Short mmCIF file of C-alpha atoms in Angstrom, two decimals:
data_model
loop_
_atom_site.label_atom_id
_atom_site.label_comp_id
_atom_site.label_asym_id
_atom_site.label_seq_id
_atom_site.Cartn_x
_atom_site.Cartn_y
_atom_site.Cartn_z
CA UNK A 288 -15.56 -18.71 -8.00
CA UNK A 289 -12.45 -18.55 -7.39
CA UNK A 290 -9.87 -16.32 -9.60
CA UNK A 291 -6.54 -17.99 -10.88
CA UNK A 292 -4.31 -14.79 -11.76
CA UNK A 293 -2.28 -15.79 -14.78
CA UNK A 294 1.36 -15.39 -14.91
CA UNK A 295 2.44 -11.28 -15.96
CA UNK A 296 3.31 -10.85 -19.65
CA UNK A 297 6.56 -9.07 -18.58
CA UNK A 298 8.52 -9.66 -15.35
CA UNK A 299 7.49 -7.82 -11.58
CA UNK A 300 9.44 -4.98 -12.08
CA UNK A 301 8.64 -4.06 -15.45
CA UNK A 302 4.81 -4.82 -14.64
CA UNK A 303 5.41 -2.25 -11.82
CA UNK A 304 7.26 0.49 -14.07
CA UNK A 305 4.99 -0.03 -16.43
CA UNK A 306 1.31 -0.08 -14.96
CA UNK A 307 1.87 1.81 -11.38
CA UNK A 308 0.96 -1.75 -9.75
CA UNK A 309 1.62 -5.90 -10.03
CA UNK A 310 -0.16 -8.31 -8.33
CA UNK A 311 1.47 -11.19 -6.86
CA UNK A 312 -0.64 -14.27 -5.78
CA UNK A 313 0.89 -16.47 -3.30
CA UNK A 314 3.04 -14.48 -0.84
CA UNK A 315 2.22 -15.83 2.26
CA UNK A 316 -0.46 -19.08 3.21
CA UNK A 317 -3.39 -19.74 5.10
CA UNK A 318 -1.80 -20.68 8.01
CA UNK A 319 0.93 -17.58 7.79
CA UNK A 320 -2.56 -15.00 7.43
CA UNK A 321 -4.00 -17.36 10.35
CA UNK A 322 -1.18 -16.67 12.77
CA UNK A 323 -1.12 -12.83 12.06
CA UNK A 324 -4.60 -12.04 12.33
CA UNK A 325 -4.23 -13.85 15.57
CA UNK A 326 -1.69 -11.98 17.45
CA UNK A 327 -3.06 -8.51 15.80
CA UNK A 328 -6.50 -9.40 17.28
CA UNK A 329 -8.93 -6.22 17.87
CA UNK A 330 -5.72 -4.23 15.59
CA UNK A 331 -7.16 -5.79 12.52
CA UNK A 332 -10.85 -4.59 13.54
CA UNK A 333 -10.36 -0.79 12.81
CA UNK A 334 -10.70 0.69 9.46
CA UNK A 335 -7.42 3.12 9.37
CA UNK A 336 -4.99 2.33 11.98
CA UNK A 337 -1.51 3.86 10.50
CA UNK A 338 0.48 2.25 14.11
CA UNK A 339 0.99 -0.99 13.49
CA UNK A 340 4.58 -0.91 12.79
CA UNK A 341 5.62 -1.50 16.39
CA UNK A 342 3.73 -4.96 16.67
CA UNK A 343 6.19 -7.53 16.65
CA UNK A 344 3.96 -9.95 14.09
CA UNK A 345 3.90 -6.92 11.84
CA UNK A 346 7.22 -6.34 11.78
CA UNK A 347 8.02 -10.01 11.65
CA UNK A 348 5.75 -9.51 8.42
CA UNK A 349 7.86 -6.16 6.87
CA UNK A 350 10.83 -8.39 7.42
CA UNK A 351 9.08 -11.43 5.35
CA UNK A 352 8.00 -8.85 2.42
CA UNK A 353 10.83 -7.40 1.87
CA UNK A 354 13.19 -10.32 1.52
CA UNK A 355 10.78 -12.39 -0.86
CA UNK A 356 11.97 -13.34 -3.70
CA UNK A 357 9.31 -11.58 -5.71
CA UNK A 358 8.93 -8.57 -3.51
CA UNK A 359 12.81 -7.76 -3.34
CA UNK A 360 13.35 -6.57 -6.59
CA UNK A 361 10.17 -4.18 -6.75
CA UNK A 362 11.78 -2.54 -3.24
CA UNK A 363 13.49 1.00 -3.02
CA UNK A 364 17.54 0.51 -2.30
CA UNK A 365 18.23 -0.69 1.25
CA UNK A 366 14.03 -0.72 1.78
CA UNK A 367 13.24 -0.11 5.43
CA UNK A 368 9.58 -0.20 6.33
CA UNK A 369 8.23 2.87 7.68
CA UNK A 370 4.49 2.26 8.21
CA UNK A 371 1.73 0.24 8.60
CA UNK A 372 -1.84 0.50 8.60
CA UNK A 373 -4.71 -1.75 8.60
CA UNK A 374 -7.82 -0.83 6.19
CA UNK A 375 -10.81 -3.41 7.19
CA UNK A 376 -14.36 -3.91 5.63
CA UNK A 377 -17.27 -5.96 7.22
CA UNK A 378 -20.84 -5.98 6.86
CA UNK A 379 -21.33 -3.89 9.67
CA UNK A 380 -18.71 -1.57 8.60
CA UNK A 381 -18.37 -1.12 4.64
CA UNK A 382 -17.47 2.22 3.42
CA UNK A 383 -15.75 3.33 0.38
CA UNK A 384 -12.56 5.49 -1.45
CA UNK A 385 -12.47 8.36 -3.84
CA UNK A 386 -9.72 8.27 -6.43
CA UNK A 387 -7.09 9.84 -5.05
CA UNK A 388 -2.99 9.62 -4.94
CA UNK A 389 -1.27 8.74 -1.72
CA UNK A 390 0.58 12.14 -1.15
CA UNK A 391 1.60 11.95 3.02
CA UNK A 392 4.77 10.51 4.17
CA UNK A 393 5.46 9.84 8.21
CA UNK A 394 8.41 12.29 9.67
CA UNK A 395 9.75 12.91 12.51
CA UNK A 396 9.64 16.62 12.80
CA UNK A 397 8.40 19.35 11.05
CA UNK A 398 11.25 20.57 8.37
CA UNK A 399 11.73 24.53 6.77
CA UNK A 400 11.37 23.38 3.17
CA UNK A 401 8.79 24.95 0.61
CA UNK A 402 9.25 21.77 -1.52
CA UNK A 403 6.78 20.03 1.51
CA UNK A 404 3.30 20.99 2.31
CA UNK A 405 0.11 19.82 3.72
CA UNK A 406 2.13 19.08 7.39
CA UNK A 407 -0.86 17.70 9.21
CA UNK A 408 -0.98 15.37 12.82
CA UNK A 409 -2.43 12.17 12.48
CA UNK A 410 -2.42 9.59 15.70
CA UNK A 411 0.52 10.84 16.78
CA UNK A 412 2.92 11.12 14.07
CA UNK A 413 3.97 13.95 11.66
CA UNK A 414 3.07 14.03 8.11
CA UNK A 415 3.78 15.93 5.51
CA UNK A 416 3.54 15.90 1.15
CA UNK A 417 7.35 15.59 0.08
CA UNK A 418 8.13 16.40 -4.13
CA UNK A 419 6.84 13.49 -6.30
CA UNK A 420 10.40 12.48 -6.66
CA UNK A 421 10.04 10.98 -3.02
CA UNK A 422 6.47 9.37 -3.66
CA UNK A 423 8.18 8.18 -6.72
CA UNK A 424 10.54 6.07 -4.62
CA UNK A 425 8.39 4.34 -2.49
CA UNK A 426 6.74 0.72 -3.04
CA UNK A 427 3.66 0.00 -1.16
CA UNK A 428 2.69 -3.39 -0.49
CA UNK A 429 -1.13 -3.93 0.47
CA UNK A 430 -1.31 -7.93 1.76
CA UNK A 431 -4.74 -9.55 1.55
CA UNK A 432 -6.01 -11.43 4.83
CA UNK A 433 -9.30 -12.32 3.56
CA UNK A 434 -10.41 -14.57 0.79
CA UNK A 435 -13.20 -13.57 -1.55
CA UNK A 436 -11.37 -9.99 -2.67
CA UNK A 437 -13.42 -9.77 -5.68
CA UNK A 438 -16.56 -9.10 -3.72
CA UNK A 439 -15.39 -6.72 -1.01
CA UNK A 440 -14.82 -3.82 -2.61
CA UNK A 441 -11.16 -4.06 -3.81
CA UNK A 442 -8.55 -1.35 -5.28
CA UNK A 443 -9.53 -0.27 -8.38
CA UNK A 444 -6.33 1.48 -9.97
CA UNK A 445 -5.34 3.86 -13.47
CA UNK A 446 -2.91 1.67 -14.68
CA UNK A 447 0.38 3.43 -15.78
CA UNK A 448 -1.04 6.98 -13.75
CA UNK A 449 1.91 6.85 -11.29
CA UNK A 450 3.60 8.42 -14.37
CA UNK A 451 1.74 11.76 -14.75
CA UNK A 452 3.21 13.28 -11.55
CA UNK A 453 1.21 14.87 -8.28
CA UNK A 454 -2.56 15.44 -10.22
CA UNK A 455 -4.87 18.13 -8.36
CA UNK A 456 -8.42 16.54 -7.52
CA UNK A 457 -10.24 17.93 -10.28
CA UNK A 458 -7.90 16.26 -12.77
CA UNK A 459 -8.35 12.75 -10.91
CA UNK A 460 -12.00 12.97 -10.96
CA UNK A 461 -11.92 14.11 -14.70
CA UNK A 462 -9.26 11.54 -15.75
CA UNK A 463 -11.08 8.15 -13.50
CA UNK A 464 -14.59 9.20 -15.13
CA UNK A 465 -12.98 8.65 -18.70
CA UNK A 466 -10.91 5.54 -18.09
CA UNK A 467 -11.36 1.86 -17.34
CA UNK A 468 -10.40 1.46 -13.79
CA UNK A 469 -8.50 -2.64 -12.78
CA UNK A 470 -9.89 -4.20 -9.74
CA UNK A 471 -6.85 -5.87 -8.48
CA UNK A 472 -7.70 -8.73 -7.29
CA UNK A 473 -5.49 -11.32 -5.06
CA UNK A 474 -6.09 -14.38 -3.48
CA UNK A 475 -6.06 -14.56 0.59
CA UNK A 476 -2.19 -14.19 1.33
CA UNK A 477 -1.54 -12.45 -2.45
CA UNK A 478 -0.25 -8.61 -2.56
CA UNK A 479 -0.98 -5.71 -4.70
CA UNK A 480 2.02 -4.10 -5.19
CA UNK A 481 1.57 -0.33 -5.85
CA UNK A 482 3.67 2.87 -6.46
CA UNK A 483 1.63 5.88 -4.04
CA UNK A 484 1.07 7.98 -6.85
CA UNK A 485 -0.88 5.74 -8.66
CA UNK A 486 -4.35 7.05 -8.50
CA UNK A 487 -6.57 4.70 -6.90
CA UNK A 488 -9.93 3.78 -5.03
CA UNK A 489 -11.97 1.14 -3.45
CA UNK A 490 -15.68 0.58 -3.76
CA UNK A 491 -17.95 -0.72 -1.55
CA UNK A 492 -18.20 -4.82 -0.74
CA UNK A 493 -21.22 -6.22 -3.03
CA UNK A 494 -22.01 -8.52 -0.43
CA UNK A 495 -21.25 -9.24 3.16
CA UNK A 496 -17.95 -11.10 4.55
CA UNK A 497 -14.27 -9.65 5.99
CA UNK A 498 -11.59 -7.97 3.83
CA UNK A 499 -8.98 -6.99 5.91
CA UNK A 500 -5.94 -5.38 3.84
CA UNK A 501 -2.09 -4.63 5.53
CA UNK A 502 -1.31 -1.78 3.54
CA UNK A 503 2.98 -1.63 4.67
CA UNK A 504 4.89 1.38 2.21
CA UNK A 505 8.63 0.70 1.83
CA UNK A 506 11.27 3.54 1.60
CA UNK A 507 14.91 4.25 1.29
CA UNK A 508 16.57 4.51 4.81
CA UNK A 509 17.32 8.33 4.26
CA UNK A 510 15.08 11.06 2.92
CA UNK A 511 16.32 14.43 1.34
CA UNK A 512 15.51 18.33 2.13
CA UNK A 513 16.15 17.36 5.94
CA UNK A 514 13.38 14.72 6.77
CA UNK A 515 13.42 11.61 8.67
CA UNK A 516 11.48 8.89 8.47
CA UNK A 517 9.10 8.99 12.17
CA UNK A 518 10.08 5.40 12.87
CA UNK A 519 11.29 2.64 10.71
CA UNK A 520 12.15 -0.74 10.62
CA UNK A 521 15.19 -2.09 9.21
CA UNK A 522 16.15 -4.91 7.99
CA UNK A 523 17.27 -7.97 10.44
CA UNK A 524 21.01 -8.15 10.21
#
C-alpha cells in the first residue's frame, strides 16, 4: 500500500532542529529518478560507493537539491556539496546497519590538530572525525530511487539524538535498545533529510525488490582548524 506522508506539524527547519531529520515527499519525479539511474548505470549497483560526486548527473542532482525550495532552507550557509555515495539493496544483495552516528568528513590532506581523529583512507580520499560542532553543520540529504521504501529495509532514526553530541558505541547500543526507533519512509523521488549525528540504522529488506538511496551531505564552503573539503561542488553561478 502505498504511504501518503502527511504534511509536518511545524515547518522543515524546525522539524529538522527539532527531531535530527524531516522527510520531504515529492522532490524529484519518476521520470527525473528514471533519467539518473540511467546515466549512473552499473554506479547505482554497488552498495557504498562514496565517488560519485564527479558524475555530471550527480552533480546536476547536488545542484537541483540544494536550490529547492524545500531543501534550501534546511542547507548550511553558502552549501556546497562535498560527497556522494550510493547505498543499494537487492535480493541478491541485502545487508544491514548498526546504529551508529556519521562521524567522517572528506579532506584534502591530513591536518596537525588534536581536535580530529580517526584519519583513515577510504577509495582514495582522506577522512578524518572533525569536533561535533562541524558534524553539527552539515545537512545530509539521502534521495530515494526506488519505490516500495517501507519494505526494503529503510533508516530507522532516534529522533531529536543529533542533540546529545558525539555518543561512544556502548551508549548508542544502550540508548537504541530503550527507544522507539522512526522508519523514515519516502516515496520514490522523496528525501530524508538528516543531521550526521543523528544516530541511525537500516534493517534488512522484508522482501525482495531494489532500494537504491543517494546519500549527498552538504557543507559550508570553508572548514576550520585548517581542513579542506577533498573536492566540492559549488553552486552554478
Amino acid at each position: 500500500m502505498h504511504q501518503t506522508i502527511k504534511p509536518p506539524e511545524a515547518s522543515f527547519p524546525d522539524v529538522l532542529d527539532r527531531d535530527g531529520v524531516c522527510l520531504i515527499p515529492a522532490i524529484c519525479s519518476d521520470a527525473h529518478c528514471d533519467d539518473l539511474l540511467a546515466a549512473l548505470g552499473q554506479g547505482a549497483d554497488g552498495a557504498g560507493s562514496r565517488c560519485l560526486l564527479e558524475h555530471p548527473a550527480v552533480r546536476s542532482m547536488a545542484d537541483h537539491l540544494r536550490t529547492h525550495p524545500q531543501l534550501r532552507p534546511l542547507m548550511p550557509t553558502g552549501a556546497v556539496a562535498v560527497q556522494c555515495s550510493v547505498f543499494a539493496k537487492s535480493p541478491a544483495i541485502n545487508w544491514s546497519v548498526a546504529p551508529h552516528q556519521d562521524l567522517s568528513i572528506p579532506v584534502a590532506e591530513r591536518v596537525d590538530d588534536a581536535a580530529c581523529s580517526g584519519w583513515s583512507s577510504k577509495e582514495g580520499m582522506v577522512f578524518t572525525q572533525p569536533p561535533a560542532s562541524v558534524l553539527a553543520s552539515l545537512l545530509a540529504v539521502r534521495l530515494q530511487l526506488d519505490p516500495d521504501a517501507a519494505a526494503t529495509g529503510p533508516l530507522q532514526v532516534l529522533r531529536g539524538s543529533h542533540r546529545w553530541g558525539r555518543l561512544p558505541l556502548s551508549a548508542i547500543g544502550s540508548l537504541w535498545a530503550h527507544a522507539e526507533p522512526m522508519a523514515c519512509v519516502v516515496p520514490r523521488g522523496g528525501v530524508v533529510a538528516l543531521r550526521p549525528l543523528t544516530v541511525h540504522a537500516s534493517s534488512k529488506a522484508t522482501r525482495g525488490g531494489l532500494r537504491r538511496v543517494l546519500h549527498f551531505l552538504f557543507g559550508p564552503p570553508h572548514l576550520p582548524l585548517g581542513l579542506r573539503w577533498a573536492r566540492t561542488h559549488a553552486p552554478v553561478a
